[in-house]
Amino acid sequence: LEAMIPVEIGMHSSRVVDFNEANNEEGLRNLINLVEELRDKTTIRVAAYQQRVSHYYNKRVNPRPLKEGNLVLRNAAITDPAETRGKLAPNWEGPYKMKRVLRPGTFKLETLMGREIPRFWNVDTTRKRTIPDRLFCPPLFRSPCRPLWWSANVLK
């Protein structure tokens, strides 16, 4: 027997009037036999839905291939969670060099002078930095990158 709300008992809905216990038992047995089929259909429907969702998400994903030696900028908000840098401070710090790739999307950074940054970074907290070759020079005497004319004046 199925549960009925009190209104159905007093008002005699079609469910109460047409109730036949033999038909009810037979219908419940048929429903039990169909449970596996209903589960299979639901599993197929859920798998199709998940496939559509992943396709919708993946078509908007922008791949960012990064490898060792690339120059990247890191998110300044991550390094200063207390927000002490002020609202006019730059949003990105760097450039930093990718020292070692641990797995796709996760890597260690180092400064241009070779000092390793103490935590792991991922693609979400960094941005690839593109500097023309003429502007990039290796550090001289462990100093920040300076134009080539500066090193000629220092060596005199």
mmCIF file of C-alpha atoms in Angstrom:
data_model
loop_
_atom_site.group_PDB
_atom_site.id
_atom_site.type_symbol
_atom_site.label_atom_id
_atom_site.label_comp_id
_atom_site.label_asym_id
_atom_site.label_seq_id
_atom_site.Cartn_x
_atom_site.Cartn_y
_atom_site.Cartn_z
ATOM 1 C CA LEU A 1 0.000 0.000 0.000
ATOM 2 C CA GLU A 2 1.160 3.507 -0.743
ATOM 3 C CA ALA A 3 1.044 6.352 1.720
ATOM 4 C CA MET A 4 -1.848 8.776 1.289
ATOM 5 C CA ILE A 5 -2.257 12.297 2.532
ATOM 6 C CA PRO A 6 -5.288 13.009 4.776
ATOM 7 C CA VAL A 7 -7.018 15.069 2.071
ATOM 8 C CA GLU A 8 -7.120 12.029 -0.244
ATOM 9 C CA ILE A 9 -8.774 9.915 2.454
ATOM 10 C CA GLY A 10 -11.577 12.415 3.052
ATOM 11 C CA MET A 11 -12.143 13.586 -0.544
ATOM 12 C CA HIS A 12 -11.731 10.217 -2.326
ATOM 13 C CA SER A 13 -9.520 11.095 -5.279
ATOM 14 C CA SER A 14 -9.323 8.843 -8.342
ATOM 15 C CA ARG A 15 -6.296 7.196 -6.792
ATOM 16 C CA VAL A 16 -8.390 6.064 -3.807
ATOM 17 C CA VAL A 17 -11.556 5.200 -5.759
ATOM 18 C CA ASP A 18 -9.814 3.125 -8.467
ATOM 19 C CA PHE A 19 -7.448 1.342 -6.056
ATOM 20 C CA ASN A 20 -7.279 -2.414 -6.586
ATOM 21 C CA GLU A 21 -4.905 -4.328 -4.334
ATOM 22 C CA ALA A 22 -4.203 -7.098 -6.877
ATOM 23 C CA ASN A 23 -3.340 -4.596 -9.613
ATOM 24 C CA ASN A 24 -1.218 -2.653 -7.143
ATOM 25 C CA GLU A 25 0.846 -5.746 -6.222
ATOM 26 C CA GLU A 26 1.356 -6.631 -9.884
ATOM 27 C CA GLY A 27 2.368 -3.059 -10.740
ATOM 28 C CA LEU A 28 4.910 -2.964 -7.901
ATOM 29 C CA ARG A 29 6.426 -6.299 -9.053
ATOM 30 C CA ASN A 30 6.755 -4.944 -12.607
ATOM 31 C CA LEU A 31 8.343 -1.769 -11.275
ATOM 32 C CA ILE A 32 10.922 -3.797 -9.311
ATOM 33 C CA ASN A 33 11.794 -5.682 -12.507
ATOM 34 C CA LEU A 34 12.341 -2.370 -14.334
ATOM 35 C CA VAL A 35 14.573 -0.801 -11.666
ATOM 36 C CA GLU A 36 17.825 -2.052 -13.240
ATOM 37 C CA GLU A 37 16.764 -0.773 -16.657
ATOM 38 C CA LEU A 38 15.880 2.627 -15.190
ATOM 39 C CA ARG A 39 19.267 2.775 -13.430
ATOM 40 C CA ASP A 40 21.080 1.963 -16.675
ATOM 41 C CA LYS A 41 19.195 4.697 -18.541
ATOM 42 C CA THR A 42 19.987 7.177 -15.772
ATOM 43 C CA THR A 43 23.684 6.232 -15.826
ATOM 44 C CA ILE A 44 23.802 6.775 -19.592
ATOM 45 C CA ARG A 45 22.016 10.124 -19.252
ATOM 46 C CA VAL A 46 24.430 11.296 -16.508
ATOM 47 C CA ALA A 47 27.469 10.242 -18.578
ATOM 48 C CA ALA A 48 26.143 12.133 -21.619
ATOM 49 C CA TYR A 49 25.517 15.217 -19.477
ATOM 50 C CA GLN A 50 29.030 15.113 -18.007
ATOM 51 C CA GLN A 51 30.495 14.734 -21.482
ATOM 52 C CA ARG A 52 28.578 17.801 -22.712
ATOM 53 C CA VAL A 53 29.686 19.838 -19.689
ATOM 54 C CA SER A 54 33.350 18.877 -20.127
ATOM 55 C CA HIS A 55 33.179 19.686 -23.853
ATOM 56 C CA TYR A 56 31.600 23.076 -23.094
ATOM 57 C CA TYR A 57 34.329 23.839 -20.533
ATOM 58 C CA ASN A 58 37.256 22.514 -22.580
ATOM 59 C CA LYS A 59 36.417 24.490 -25.704
ATOM 60 C CA ARG A 60 37.028 27.707 -23.717
ATOM 61 C CA VAL A 61 40.264 26.533 -22.056
ATOM 62 C CA ASN A 62 43.301 28.324 -23.380
ATOM 63 C CA PRO A 63 46.377 26.042 -23.257
ATOM 64 C CA ARG A 64 49.502 27.681 -21.853
ATOM 65 C CA PRO A 65 52.536 25.572 -22.713
ATOM 66 C CA LEU A 66 55.363 26.552 -20.359
ATOM 67 C CA LYS A 67 58.772 24.903 -20.145
ATOM 68 C CA GLU A 68 61.990 25.301 -18.189
ATOM 69 C CA GLY A 69 63.791 28.549 -18.871
ATOM 70 C CA ASN A 70 60.684 30.574 -19.754
ATOM 71 C CA LEU A 71 60.305 33.962 -18.130
ATOM 72 C CA VAL A 72 57.090 34.450 -16.168
ATOM 73 C CA LEU A 73 55.445 37.047 -13.959
ATOM 74 C CA ARG A 74 53.825 35.983 -10.687
ATOM 75 C CA ASN A 75 50.619 37.313 -9.173
ATOM 76 C CA ALA A 76 51.459 39.928 -6.536
ATOM 77 C CA ALA A 77 48.246 39.313 -4.571
ATOM 78 C CA ILE A 78 49.390 35.746 -3.806
ATOM 79 C CA THR A 79 52.657 36.922 -2.258
ATOM 80 C CA ASP A 80 50.916 39.607 -0.163
ATOM 81 C CA PRO A 81 47.707 38.117 1.290
ATOM 82 C CA ALA A 82 47.389 40.936 3.870
ATOM 83 C CA GLU A 83 46.945 43.470 1.023
ATOM 84 C CA THR A 84 49.607 45.807 2.445
ATOM 85 C CA ARG A 85 50.947 46.860 -0.944
ATOM 86 C CA GLY A 86 48.256 49.465 -1.677
ATOM 87 C CA LYS A 87 45.813 49.826 -4.509
ATOM 88 C CA LEU A 88 48.228 51.450 -6.977
ATOM 89 C CA ALA A 89 50.830 48.701 -6.670
ATOM 90 C CA PRO A 90 51.442 46.509 -9.730
ATOM 91 C CA ASN A 91 49.378 43.338 -10.037
ATOM 92 C CA TRP A 92 52.273 41.233 -11.332
ATOM 93 C CA GLU A 93 55.840 40.798 -10.026
ATOM 94 C CA GLY A 94 58.839 39.631 -11.935
ATOM 95 C CA PRO A 95 60.188 38.514 -14.286
ATOM 96 C CA TYR A 96 61.174 35.128 -12.839
ATOM 97 C CA LYS A 97 62.694 32.177 -14.624
ATOM 98 C CA MET A 98 61.096 28.740 -14.536
ATOM 99 C CA LYS A 99 63.721 26.579 -12.846
ATOM 100 C CA ARG A 100 62.083 23.156 -12.891
ATOM 101 C CA VAL A 101 58.774 21.745 -14.138
ATOM 102 C CA LEU A 102 57.355 19.251 -11.629
ATOM 103 C CA ARG A 103 54.346 18.238 -13.733
ATOM 104 C CA PRO A 104 52.345 20.067 -16.388
ATOM 105 C CA GLY A 105 51.167 23.321 -14.856
ATOM 106 C CA THR A 106 53.291 23.140 -11.656
ATOM 107 C CA PHE A 107 56.857 24.433 -11.382
ATOM 108 C CA LYS A 108 59.546 26.092 -9.264
ATOM 109 C CA LEU A 109 60.656 29.663 -9.948
ATOM 110 C CA GLU A 110 63.961 31.434 -9.515
ATOM 111 C CA THR A 111 64.987 35.059 -9.810
ATOM 112 C CA LEU A 112 67.098 36.201 -12.728
ATOM 113 C CA MET A 113 70.062 36.135 -10.350
ATOM 114 C CA GLY A 114 69.523 32.436 -9.632
ATOM 115 C CA ARG A 115 67.894 32.546 -6.157
ATOM 116 C CA GLU A 116 65.128 29.925 -5.882
ATOM 117 C CA ILE A 117 61.661 31.075 -4.784
ATOM 118 C CA PRO A 118 60.628 28.860 -1.842
ATOM 119 C CA ARG A 119 57.237 27.554 -2.956
ATOM 120 C CA PHE A 120 55.667 25.781 -5.917
ATOM 121 C CA TRP A 121 53.743 27.827 -8.472
ATOM 122 C CA ASN A 122 51.138 26.886 -11.032
ATOM 123 C CA VAL A 123 49.800 28.273 -14.279
ATOM 124 C CA ASP A 124 46.886 30.058 -12.571
ATOM 125 C CA THR A 125 49.179 32.270 -10.456
ATOM 126 C CA THR A 126 51.673 33.131 -13.193
ATOM 127 C CA ARG A 127 51.663 34.768 -16.597
ATOM 128 C CA LYS A 128 54.146 34.188 -19.394
ATOM 129 C CA ARG A 129 56.506 37.126 -19.870
ATOM 130 C CA THR A 130 57.725 37.911 -23.348
ATOM 131 C CA ILE A 131 60.790 40.122 -23.498
ATOM 132 C CA PRO A 132 62.538 40.809 -26.790
ATOM 133 C CA ASP A 133 66.067 39.323 -26.861
ATOM 134 C CA ARG A 134 67.674 42.730 -27.314
ATOM 135 C CA LEU A 135 66.250 43.888 -23.962
ATOM 136 C CA PHE A 136 67.262 40.781 -22.019
ATOM 137 C CA CYS A 137 70.830 40.405 -20.880
ATOM 138 C CA PRO A 138 72.215 37.988 -18.287
ATOM 139 C CA PRO A 139 72.962 39.515 -14.886
ATOM 140 C CA LEU A 140 76.417 41.028 -14.588
ATOM 141 C CA PHE A 141 78.131 40.625 -11.208
ATOM 142 C CA ARG A 142 74.850 39.363 -9.718
ATOM 143 C CA SER A 143 73.140 42.675 -10.420
ATOM 144 C CA PRO A 144 69.732 43.130 -12.033
ATOM 145 C CA CYS A 145 69.552 43.209 -15.803
ATOM 146 C CA ARG A 146 70.972 46.439 -17.182
ATOM 147 C CA PRO A 147 71.547 47.680 -20.735
ATOM 148 C CA LEU A 148 74.710 46.583 -22.499
ATOM 149 C CA TRP A 149 76.175 50.133 -22.486
ATOM 150 C CA TRP A 150 76.098 50.107 -18.654
ATOM 151 C CA SER A 151 78.426 47.093 -18.393
ATOM 152 C CA ALA A 152 80.922 48.789 -20.736
ATOM 153 C CA ASN A 153 81.057 51.870 -18.455
ATOM 154 C CA VAL A 154 81.506 49.782 -15.297
ATOM 155 C CA LEU A 155 84.391 47.754 -16.697
ATOM 156 C CA LYS A 156 86.456 50.881 -17.609
#
